[in-house]
Coordinates of C-alpha atoms and ligand atoms in Angstrom, one line a residue:
F1050 CA 2.6 25.7 16.5
T1051 CA 5.1 25.4 19.3
S1052 CA 4.8 26.5 22.9
A1053 CA 6.2 29.9 21.9
S1054 CA 3.5 30.7 19.4
S1055 CA 0.4 29.0 20.9
D1056 CA -1.8 30.6 23.5
V1057 CA -3.5 27.7 25.3
H1058 CA -5.2 29.9 27.8
A1059 CA -6.8 32.0 25.1
F1060 CA -7.7 28.8 23.2
L1061 CA -9.5 27.5 26.3
G1062 CA -11.3 30.8 26.7
C1063 CA -12.4 30.7 23.0
L1064 CA -13.7 27.1 23.4
S1065 CA -15.7 28.0 26.5
A1066 CA -18.0 30.3 24.4
T1067 CA -19.4 27.3 22.5
I1068 CA -18.5 24.1 24.3
P1069 CA -19.7 23.1 27.8
C1070 CA -16.7 23.0 30.2
N1071 CA -17.5 19.3 31.2
L1072 CA -16.5 18.4 27.6
V1073 CA -13.1 20.1 27.7
K1074 CA -10.4 18.3 29.7
T1075 CA -7.0 19.7 30.6
P1076 CA -4.2 17.7 32.3
G1077 CA -4.8 17.5 36.0
T1078 CA -8.5 17.8 35.6
N1079 CA -10.8 15.0 36.6
S1080 CA -10.9 12.2 34.0
Y1081 CA -8.3 13.8 31.6
S1082 CA -6.2 10.5 31.8
E1083 CA -9.3 8.3 31.6
L1084 CA -10.5 10.2 28.5
L1085 CA -7.0 10.2 26.9
M1086 CA -6.6 6.4 27.4
S1087 CA -10.2 5.6 26.5
S1088 CA -9.4 4.5 22.9
V1089 CA -5.6 4.3 22.9
Q1090 CA -4.7 1.1 21.0
N1091 CA -0.9 1.2 21.3
L1092 CA 0.7 1.8 24.6
R1093 CA 4.0 2.6 22.7
A1094 CA 2.4 5.9 21.8
V1095 CA 1.9 6.9 25.4
L1096 CA 5.3 6.0 26.8
P1097 CA 7.0 8.7 28.8
G1098 CA 8.6 11.0 26.2
T1099 CA 5.7 11.2 23.8
T1100 CA 3.9 14.5 24.0
R1101 CA 0.3 14.5 25.2
P1102 CA -2.4 16.9 24.4
V1103 CA -2.8 20.2 26.3
V1104 CA -6.5 19.7 26.1
I1105 CA -9.0 17.0 25.0
V1106 CA -12.4 18.1 23.6
A1107 CA -15.0 15.4 23.8
A1108 CA -17.3 16.8 21.0
T1109 CA -21.0 15.9 21.1
E1110 CA -22.2 18.3 18.3
P1111 CA -20.8 19.5 15.0
A1112 CA -20.7 23.0 16.5
H1113 CA -18.1 21.8 19.0
V1114 CA -15.9 20.6 16.2
Q1115 CA -16.3 23.8 14.3
A1116 CA -15.4 25.9 17.4
T1117 CA -12.3 23.8 18.1
V1118 CA -11.0 24.4 14.6
V1119 CA -11.8 28.1 14.6
C1120 CA -10.3 28.6 18.1
G1121 CA -7.3 26.4 17.3
R1122 CA -6.5 28.5 14.2
R1123 CA -7.1 31.8 16.1
H1124 CA -4.8 30.9 19.0
S1125 CA -2.3 28.6 17.2
V1126 CA -3.2 25.3 18.8
R1127 CA -3.1 22.5 16.3
I1128 CA -5.7 19.7 16.4
R1129 CA -5.4 15.9 16.2
T1130 CA -8.7 14.3 15.4
R1131 CA -9.4 10.9 17.0
S1132 CA -12.3 8.7 16.1
G1133 CA -11.4 5.1 17.2
G1134 CA -7.8 5.7 18.3
H1135 CA -6.4 2.7 16.3
D1136 CA -3.7 4.6 14.5
Y1137 CA -0.7 2.2 14.6
E1138 CA 1.6 5.1 15.6
G1139 CA -0.8 6.9 17.8
L1140 CA -0.9 10.0 15.7
S1141 CA -4.4 10.8 16.7
Y1142 CA -3.5 11.5 20.3
A1143 CA 0.3 11.8 20.7
S1144 CA 3.1 13.9 19.1
L1145 CA 6.7 13.2 18.6
D1146 CA 7.5 16.9 19.0
P1147 CA 8.3 17.7 22.6
H1148 CA 7.4 21.3 22.1
E1149 CA 4.1 20.9 20.3
H1150 CA 0.9 22.3 21.9
F1151 CA -2.0 20.4 20.4
A1152 CA -5.6 19.5 21.2
V1153 CA -7.2 16.1 20.7
L1154 CA -10.7 16.4 19.2
D1155 CA -12.3 13.2 20.4
L1156 CA -15.3 12.1 18.3
A1157 CA -16.2 9.0 20.2
K1158 CA -19.5 10.5 21.2
L1159 CA -20.4 11.4 17.7
R1160 CA -21.4 7.9 16.7
A1161 CA -25.0 7.9 15.5
I1162 CA -25.8 5.4 12.7
N1163 CA -29.0 5.9 10.6
I1164 CA -29.9 3.1 8.2
D1165 CA -31.9 3.9 5.1
A1166 CA -33.1 0.3 4.4
P1167 CA -35.1 1.0 1.2
R1168 CA -32.0 2.6 -0.4
S1169 CA -29.5 0.2 1.1
E1170 CA -27.5 3.2 2.5
A1171 CA -26.5 4.5 5.9
W1172 CA -25.3 7.7 7.4
V1173 CA -22.7 6.9 10.0
E1174 CA -20.8 9.4 12.3
S1175 CA -17.0 9.1 12.5
G1176 CA -17.0 8.2 16.1
A1177 CA -18.9 4.9 15.5
T1178 CA -16.8 1.7 15.4
I1179 CA -17.0 -0.6 12.4
G1180 CA -18.4 -3.3 14.8
E1181 CA -21.3 -0.9 15.6
L1182 CA -21.8 -0.3 11.8
Y1183 CA -21.9 -4.0 11.1
Y1184 CA -24.4 -4.5 13.9
A1185 CA -26.7 -1.7 12.8
A1186 CA -26.6 -2.7 9.2
A1187 CA -27.2 -6.4 9.8
T1188 CA -29.9 -5.8 12.4
A1189 CA -31.8 -3.7 10.0
N1190 CA -31.6 -6.4 7.4
Q1191 CA -29.8 -9.7 7.6
T1192 CA -28.7 -9.3 4.0
F1193 CA -26.9 -6.0 4.5
G1194 CA -23.2 -6.0 4.9
F1195 CA -20.4 -3.5 4.7
P1196 CA -16.8 -4.0 3.5
A1197 CA -14.4 -3.0 6.3
G1198 CA -11.7 -4.5 8.6
Y1199 CA -11.7 -7.4 11.1
C1200 CA -10.9 -5.4 14.2
L1201 CA -14.4 -4.4 15.4
T1202 CA -13.2 -1.4 17.6
V1203 CA -11.6 0.4 14.7
G1204 CA -13.2 3.9 14.3
V1205 CA -15.1 4.7 11.2
G1206 CA -13.4 8.2 10.9
G1207 CA -9.8 6.9 10.5
H1208 CA -10.8 3.7 8.7
L1209 CA -12.8 5.1 5.9
S1210 CA -10.5 8.1 5.4
G1211 CA -7.5 5.7 5.1
G1212 CA -9.2 3.0 2.9
G1213 CA -10.6 0.2 4.9
F1214 CA -9.8 -3.4 3.9
G1215 CA -11.4 -6.6 5.0
A1216 CA -13.1 -9.9 4.1
L1217 CA -15.6 -8.4 1.7
S1218 CA -13.0 -6.3 -0.2
R1219 CA -12.4 -8.9 -3.0
K1220 CA -16.2 -8.7 -3.6
Y1221 CA -16.9 -5.0 -3.0
G1222 CA -13.6 -3.1 -2.7
L1223 CA -12.5 -1.0 0.2
S1224 CA -14.8 0.9 2.6
A1225 CA -13.7 4.1 0.9
D1226 CA -15.0 2.7 -2.5
N1227 CA -18.4 2.5 -0.9
V1228 CA -18.6 6.1 0.4
L1229 CA -21.4 8.1 -1.3
D1230 CA -21.2 11.4 0.6
A1231 CA -19.5 12.9 3.6
V1232 CA -19.8 15.9 5.9
I1233 CA -16.5 17.6 6.8
V1234 CA -15.5 20.7 8.8
D1235 CA -12.7 22.4 6.8
A1236 CA -9.8 24.5 8.0
E1237 CA -12.1 27.6 8.0
G1238 CA -14.5 25.9 10.3
R1239 CA -17.2 25.5 7.6
L1240 CA -19.5 22.5 7.3
L1241 CA -19.3 21.0 3.8
N1242 CA -20.9 18.1 2.1
R1243 CA -20.0 16.3 -1.1
T1244 CA -21.5 19.0 -3.3
T1245 CA -20.0 21.9 -1.4
M1246 CA -16.6 20.4 -0.8
G1247 CA -16.1 19.6 -4.5
N1248 CA -14.8 16.5 -6.3
D1249 CA -11.1 16.9 -5.3
L1250 CA -11.6 17.0 -1.6
F1251 CA -14.2 14.3 -1.8
W1252 CA -11.6 12.2 -3.7
A1253 CA -8.9 13.0 -1.1
I1254 CA -10.8 11.9 2.0
R1255 CA -11.6 8.5 0.6
G1256 CA -8.2 7.0 1.2
G1257 CA -5.8 9.9 1.6
G1258 CA -6.0 9.9 5.4
G1259 CA -8.5 12.4 6.8
E1260 CA -6.2 14.2 9.1
S1261 CA -4.7 16.4 6.5
F1262 CA -7.8 18.0 5.1
G1263 CA -10.3 18.7 7.9
V1264 CA -12.5 16.8 10.3
V1265 CA -14.9 14.4 8.7
L1266 CA -18.1 14.3 10.9
S1267 CA -20.1 11.7 9.0
W1268 CA -20.2 9.4 6.0
K1269 CA -23.0 8.2 3.7
V1270 CA -22.1 4.6 2.7
R1271 CA -23.6 2.0 0.4
L1272 CA -24.6 -1.2 2.2
V1273 CA -23.7 -4.2 0.2
P1274 CA -25.8 -7.4 -0.3
V1275 CA -24.7 -10.6 1.5
P1276 CA -26.6 -13.9 1.6
E1277 CA -28.6 -14.9 4.7
T1278 CA -26.2 -17.7 5.3
V1279 CA -22.4 -17.5 4.7
T1280 CA -19.8 -20.1 5.5
V1281 CA -16.5 -19.7 7.3
F1282 CA -13.6 -22.1 8.0
S1283 CA -10.3 -22.0 9.8
I1284 CA -7.8 -24.7 8.9
R1285 CA -4.5 -25.0 10.8
R1286 CA -1.4 -26.6 9.4
S1287 CA 1.9 -26.7 11.2
R1288 CA 5.3 -26.4 9.6
N1289 CA 5.8 -30.1 9.6
Q1290 CA 2.4 -30.6 8.0
S1291 CA 3.7 -28.7 4.9
A1292 CA 2.5 -25.2 5.9
V1293 CA 5.3 -23.8 3.7
D1294 CA 4.1 -25.7 0.6
L1295 CA 0.5 -24.6 1.3
I1296 CA 1.5 -20.9 1.6
S1297 CA 3.4 -21.2 -1.6
K1298 CA 0.4 -22.6 -3.4
W1299 CA -2.0 -20.1 -1.6
Q1300 CA -0.2 -17.2 -3.3
L1301 CA -1.2 -18.5 -6.7
V1302 CA -4.8 -19.4 -5.7
A1303 CA -6.2 -16.8 -3.2
P1304 CA -6.0 -13.8 -5.6
V1305 CA -7.8 -15.7 -8.4
L1306 CA -10.5 -17.5 -6.4
P1307 CA -14.1 -16.5 -7.3
R1308 CA -14.7 -13.1 -5.6
D1309 CA -17.3 -14.7 -3.3
I1310 CA -14.4 -16.4 -1.5
Y1311 CA -11.9 -14.6 0.7
L1312 CA -9.1 -16.8 2.0
H1313 CA -6.4 -15.2 4.1
V1314 CA -3.5 -16.7 6.1
F1315 CA -2.2 -16.0 9.6
V1316 CA 1.3 -17.3 10.3
Q1317 CA 2.4 -17.5 13.9
N1318 CA 3.9 -20.0 16.4
Q1319 CA 5.2 -22.5 13.8
Q1320 CA 1.8 -22.8 12.1
A1321 CA -0.4 -21.3 9.4
D1322 CA -4.1 -20.7 9.8
F1323 CA -6.1 -20.6 6.5
I1324 CA -9.2 -18.6 7.3
A1325 CA -12.0 -18.2 4.8
L1326 CA -15.3 -16.4 4.3
F1327 CA -17.6 -17.7 1.6
L1328 CA -20.7 -15.8 0.5
G1329 CA -22.8 -19.0 0.1
R1330 CA -23.4 -22.4 1.6
C1331 CA -20.9 -25.1 2.5
G1332 CA -21.6 -27.5 -0.4
R1333 CA -20.5 -25.0 -3.1
L1334 CA -17.5 -23.9 -1.1
I1335 CA -16.2 -27.5 -0.8
D1336 CA -16.6 -27.9 -4.6
T1337 CA -14.6 -24.7 -5.3
M1338 CA -11.9 -25.5 -2.8
R1339 CA -11.4 -29.0 -4.2
R1340 CA -11.1 -27.5 -7.7
Y1341 CA -8.7 -24.6 -6.8
F1342 CA -6.8 -25.8 -3.7
P1343 CA -7.2 -29.5 -3.1
E1344 CA -3.9 -29.6 -1.2
L1345 CA -5.5 -27.7 1.7
G1346 CA -7.7 -30.8 2.3
M1347 CA -10.8 -28.8 3.2
T1348 CA -13.8 -31.0 4.1
Q1349 CA -17.4 -30.6 5.3
Q1350 CA -16.2 -30.8 8.9
D1351 CA -14.4 -27.5 8.4
C1352 CA -17.5 -25.6 7.4
Q1353 CA -19.4 -23.4 9.8
E1354 CA -22.5 -21.8 8.4
M1355 CA -23.8 -18.6 10.0
S1356 CA -25.1 -15.1 9.3
W1357 CA -22.8 -12.6 7.9
M1358 CA -23.0 -10.6 11.1
K1359 CA -21.8 -13.7 13.1
S1360 CA -19.0 -14.1 10.6
T1361 CA -17.6 -10.7 11.6
V1362 CA -17.4 -12.0 15.2
F1363 CA -15.6 -15.1 13.9
F1364 CA -13.0 -13.1 12.0
A1365 CA -12.4 -10.8 15.0
F1366 CA -12.2 -13.6 17.7
N1367 CA -11.5 -16.8 15.7
T1368 CA -14.7 -18.2 17.3
A1369 CA -18.3 -17.8 16.5
N1370 CA -19.3 -18.8 20.1
L1371 CA -19.8 -15.3 21.3
P1372 CA -23.0 -13.2 21.1
V1373 CA -23.2 -10.7 18.3
E1374 CA -23.5 -8.0 20.9
V1375 CA -19.6 -8.1 21.2
L1376 CA -19.8 -6.0 18.0
L1377 CA -20.9 -3.1 20.3
N1378 CA -17.9 -3.4 22.7
R1379 CA -15.4 -0.6 22.8
T1380 CA -12.1 -1.3 24.4
N1381 CA -8.7 0.2 24.8
A1382 CA -5.5 -1.9 24.4
D1383 CA -3.2 -3.2 27.1
Y1384 CA -0.4 -3.9 24.7
F1385 CA 2.3 -2.3 22.6
L1386 CA 2.3 -2.4 18.9
K1387 CA 4.6 -2.1 15.9
V1388 CA 3.3 -2.9 12.4
K1389 CA 4.8 -2.8 8.9
S1390 CA 3.0 -3.6 5.7
D1391 CA 3.9 -4.4 2.1
H1392 CA 2.4 -5.7 -1.1
V1393 CA 3.4 -8.7 -3.3
Q1394 CA 3.3 -8.8 -7.1
E1395 CA 5.1 -12.1 -7.8
P1396 CA 4.8 -15.1 -5.6
L1397 CA 7.7 -15.5 -3.1
P1398 CA 9.7 -18.7 -4.1
R1399 CA 9.3 -21.6 -1.8
H1400 CA 13.0 -21.3 -0.7
A1401 CA 12.3 -17.7 0.4
W1402 CA 9.5 -18.8 2.7
E1403 CA 11.7 -21.6 4.0
S1404 CA 14.6 -19.3 4.8
I1405 CA 12.5 -16.5 6.3
W1406 CA 10.6 -19.1 8.4
S1407 CA 13.8 -20.7 9.7
K1408 CA 15.6 -17.4 10.4
W1409 CA 12.7 -15.4 11.9
F1410 CA 9.4 -17.2 12.6
E1411 CA 10.9 -19.5 15.3
K1412 CA 12.1 -16.6 17.5
P1413 CA 10.0 -16.0 20.7
E1414 CA 9.5 -12.4 19.7
A1415 CA 8.1 -13.4 16.3
A1416 CA 5.1 -11.3 15.2
L1417 CA 1.8 -12.4 13.6
V1418 CA 2.3 -12.4 9.8
M1419 CA -1.0 -11.8 7.9
L1420 CA -1.4 -12.4 4.2
D1421 CA -4.5 -10.8 2.7
P1422 CA -5.4 -11.6 -0.9
Y1423 CA -6.5 -9.0 -3.5
G1424 CA -7.9 -9.8 -6.9
G1425 CA -11.6 -9.7 -7.6
V1426 CA -13.1 -6.2 -7.5
M1427 CA -9.9 -4.8 -5.9
G1428 CA -8.1 -5.3 -9.2
R1429 CA -10.9 -3.9 -11.3
I1430 CA -10.9 -0.4 -9.7
S1431 CA -8.6 2.1 -11.2
P1432 CA -5.6 3.0 -9.0
L1433 CA -6.6 6.6 -9.7
A1434 CA -10.2 6.3 -8.5
T1435 CA -9.3 7.0 -4.9
P1436 CA -5.9 7.8 -3.3
F1437 CA -5.3 4.1 -2.5
P1438 CA -3.2 3.1 -5.5
H1439 CA -2.2 -0.5 -4.7
R1440 CA -5.0 -2.2 -6.6
N1441 CA -3.1 -4.6 -8.8
Y1442 CA -1.0 -6.6 -6.3
M1443 CA -1.6 -10.3 -5.6
Y1444 CA -1.8 -9.8 -1.9
Q1445 CA -0.9 -7.6 1.1
L1446 CA 1.5 -8.7 3.7
Q1447 CA 1.4 -7.4 7.3
L1448 CA 3.9 -7.9 10.1
F1449 CA 1.8 -7.3 13.2
S1450 CA 3.8 -7.3 16.4
S1451 CA 1.9 -6.9 19.7
W1452 CA 3.4 -7.5 23.2
S1453 CA 2.6 -6.7 26.8
E1454 CA 6.0 -6.7 28.6
N1455 CA 7.0 -3.1 29.4
G1456 CA 10.6 -1.9 29.1
T1457 CA 13.2 -1.0 26.5
A1458 CA 14.5 -4.5 26.0
A1459 CA 11.2 -5.9 24.9
L1460 CA 10.6 -2.9 22.8
E1461 CA 14.0 -3.1 21.0
K1462 CA 13.6 -6.9 20.4
R1463 CA 10.1 -6.5 18.8
L1464 CA 11.1 -3.5 16.7
S1465 CA 14.2 -5.2 15.4
W1466 CA 12.3 -8.4 14.5
V1467 CA 9.7 -6.4 12.5
R1468 CA 12.4 -4.3 10.8
G1469 CA 14.6 -7.3 10.2
V1470 CA 11.9 -9.3 8.4
Y1471 CA 10.9 -6.2 6.4
K1472 CA 14.5 -5.8 5.2
D1473 CA 14.9 -9.5 4.4
L1474 CA 11.7 -9.4 2.3
T1475 CA 13.1 -6.6 0.1
P1476 CA 14.0 -8.8 -2.9
Y1477 CA 10.6 -10.4 -3.0
V1478 CA 8.1 -7.6 -2.5
S1479 CA 7.0 -4.3 -4.0
K1480 CA 9.7 -2.0 -5.3
N1481 CA 10.4 1.6 -6.4
P1482 CA 8.7 2.5 -4.1
R1483 CA 7.8 -0.1 -1.5
A1484 CA 4.0 -0.1 -1.5
V1485 CA 2.6 0.5 1.9
Y1486 CA -1.1 0.9 3.1
V1487 CA -1.7 4.2 4.8
N1488 CA -4.1 2.7 7.4
Y1489 CA -1.1 0.6 8.5
R1490 CA 0.8 3.7 9.5
D1491 CA 4.5 3.3 9.8
L1492 CA 6.7 6.2 10.9
D1493 CA 9.9 4.3 9.8
L1494 CA 9.0 5.4 6.3
G1495 CA 9.9 9.0 7.2
T1496 CA 8.4 12.0 9.0
N1497 CA 7.6 15.5 7.9
V1498 CA 10.1 18.3 7.9
L1499 CA 9.1 22.0 7.9
E1500 CA 10.2 24.6 5.4
G1501 CA 9.3 27.9 6.8
N1502 CA 6.0 27.1 8.6
V1503 CA 4.8 24.6 6.0
T1504 CA 5.5 20.9 5.5
S1505 CA 8.1 20.3 2.9
Y1506 CA 6.7 18.6 -0.2
E1507 CA 10.0 17.1 -1.3
K1508 CA 10.6 15.5 2.1
A1509 CA 7.0 14.3 2.4
R1510 CA 7.2 12.6 -1.0
V1511 CA 9.7 10.1 0.6
W1512 CA 7.0 8.5 2.7
G1513 CA 4.0 9.8 0.8
E1514 CA 4.8 8.0 -2.5
K1515 CA 5.1 4.7 -0.6
Y1516 CA 1.5 5.1 0.5
F1517 CA 0.0 6.8 -2.5
K1518 CA 2.4 6.5 -5.5
G1519 CA 1.5 9.1 -8.1
N1520 CA -1.6 10.0 -6.2
F1521 CA 0.5 11.8 -3.6
K1522 CA 0.9 14.8 -5.9
R1523 CA -2.8 15.1 -6.4
L1524 CA -3.3 14.9 -2.6
A1525 CA -0.8 17.7 -2.2
A1526 CA -2.6 19.8 -4.7
V1527 CA -5.9 19.3 -2.8
K1528 CA -4.1 20.2 0.4
S1529 CA -2.9 23.5 -1.2
K1530 CA -6.4 24.3 -2.1
V1531 CA -8.2 23.4 1.2
D1532 CA -5.6 24.0 3.8
P1533 CA -2.7 26.1 2.3
K1534 CA -1.5 27.2 5.7
D1535 CA -1.1 23.6 6.8
F1536 CA -3.2 23.8 9.9
F1537 CA -4.1 20.1 9.9
R1538 CA -0.6 18.8 10.3
N1539 CA 1.0 15.8 11.9
E1540 CA 4.2 13.7 11.4
Q1541 CA 2.8 12.2 8.2
S1542 CA 0.1 14.7 7.0
I1543 CA 0.0 15.6 3.3
S1544 CA 2.1 18.7 2.5
P1545 CA 0.7 21.5 0.3
L1546 CA 2.0 21.4 -3.3
P1547 CA 4.4 24.2 -3.9
A1548 CA 3.2 26.6 -6.6
A1549 CA 6.0 25.6 -9.1
K1550 CA 5.2 21.9 -9.2
Ligands
FDA2365 P1 -7.6 7.1 14.9 O1 -8.7 7.8 15.6 O2 -6.4 6.8 15.6 O3 -7.3 7.9 13.6 C1 -6.4 7.5 12.6 C2 -6.0 8.7 11.8 O4 -7.1 9.2 11.1 C3 -5.4 9.8 12.6 O5 -4.4 10.5 11.8 C4 -6.5 10.7 12.8 O6 -6.2 12.0 13.1 C5 -7.3 10.6 11.5 N1 -8.8 10.7 11.7 C6 -9.5 9.9 12.6 N2 -10.8 10.3 12.5 C7 -10.8 11.3 11.6 C8 -11.9 12.2 11.2 N3 -13.1 12.0 11.6 N4 -11.6 13.1 10.3 C9 -10.4 13.3 9.8 N5 -9.3 12.6 10.2 C10 -9.5 11.6 11.1 N6 -7.3 -1.6 8.8 C11 -7.9 -2.2 7.8 O7 -8.0 -1.7 6.7 N7 -8.3 -3.5 8.0 C12 -8.2 -4.1 9.2 O8 -8.6 -5.3 9.3 C13 -7.6 -3.4 10.3 N8 -7.4 -4.0 11.5 C14 -6.8 -3.3 12.5 C15 -6.6 -4.0 13.8 C16 -6.0 -3.3 14.8 C17 -5.8 -4.0 16.1 C18 -5.6 -1.9 14.6 C19 -5.0 -1.2 15.8 C20 -5.8 -1.3 13.4 C21 -6.4 -2.0 12.3 N9 -6.6 -1.4 11.1 C22 -7.2 -2.1 10.1 C23 -6.0 -0.1 10.8 C24 -7.1 1.0 10.9 O9 -8.0 0.9 9.8 C25 -6.5 2.4 11.0 O10 -5.6 2.5 12.0 C26 -7.5 3.5 11.0 O11 -7.0 4.7 10.6 C27 -8.1 3.6 12.4 O12 -9.1 4.5 12.5 P2 -9.5 5.1 13.9 O13 -10.6 6.1 13.7 O14 -9.7 4.0 14.9 O15 -8.1 5.7 14.3

């Protein structure tokens, strides 16, 4: 809807019948800016020129979410749902369309977590963070874990609906693979669970990105078993200590290691950090590393044994010397971000690493490059089981640029670094199409175009098949069924499937 068709005044009047006015913030009212910024993770998305919401609804009850959807449809004000605000392009709180009138439905206060210890399950509301989920699970029982990302402030709502990858994924798959049920408010404002939403919608929200189909209020998840003691290490090797040789070898080793070991690499500042989680004690880890990867030179001194909960602190902060209560912190970012992701099927030759390193990694604006191994359970789940299709790659590659200098010069430099490396990687990475992870949102892949008042399927396929391959068509079919009028729409929402397809 544009400023011409939407009636913001009537929308606000409609909201006031159900939602207390202190939960509805319009620009200029007390604490609008504070609420808007409260979970923003990318300052690039709130630069002058990006369109901000005409209202933010800080929902505290499901009825507030239902009312916002019903009033939005009635008065032509579109909704962007925000759980943790970590979308890399800020799509949960900002629009690229200068004329769009939209509301942000902020779920940060809908964050209850209920652990059912006898069943090893939990109900978790979308506004909780994954750090809060880790804390609640492991506090209920030290042997409960959950497979999800490293960044503890990521919101459950966006993370689970887009996939959710982390250090337990080789053992247990994505977060979305461990969802057992969900409660969603659909485009009619109805509350649906797994049974009433049906198999297709339940399939779509486990990796297809939640924003296209409704507002997911809560998720029932399977908690996975972890040992009381796990082991981590972080081994740093500089370029002149043969980091390039080690990365070349890592490509062959990390995806085929036993699934109890997760070993990823961070490359930055002329060095590579090899960081591992092992679901067991140090002794067995040393034996396995000597067998598979003796060149890394891992020894007993590298081992740090700890609880699984503490290991999530270690992965987030690269130190375990922080109390586990940091899992409960919520922060907003004070940096700008640009991220691109890819997948690798064949190891990059050593000369490719050498030349990319010399050309790019020595520049002051170089980003953090993260290499995350697949294999294990990731490769055993069908690419059709959920919308996430990239199951059979060796590893995922992420170019993660974050910077704090404001201004166009810094922005341009960072963007051109990330885009330049992405281009130079072309011969070595996924092809036809490039395989990209939807939780690492990237608007460079393309943005939606309208045909009439509905998102064009043909145009959406351009970016959509990079995220979802053949699953994109099924996602579009689900969209036609549950939201044919395309109410839940943003720059990269799933289009409805035209009748003829
Ligand atoms: P946010 O609230 O911004 O939502 C993201 C998208 O989902 C938006 O389009 C939004 O509308 C939609 N959405 C959110 N809640 C919804 C709901 N309840 N119902 C329907 N739609 C909803 N990923 C990963 O797999 N592993 C990792 O280790 C990391 N690490 C990481 C670090 C940092 C610093 C960032 C910024 C991001 C990551 N991510 C990640 C990516 C992260 O998983 C991804 O951005 C998630 O979508 C974020 O979910 P939030 O709820 O925080 O985002």
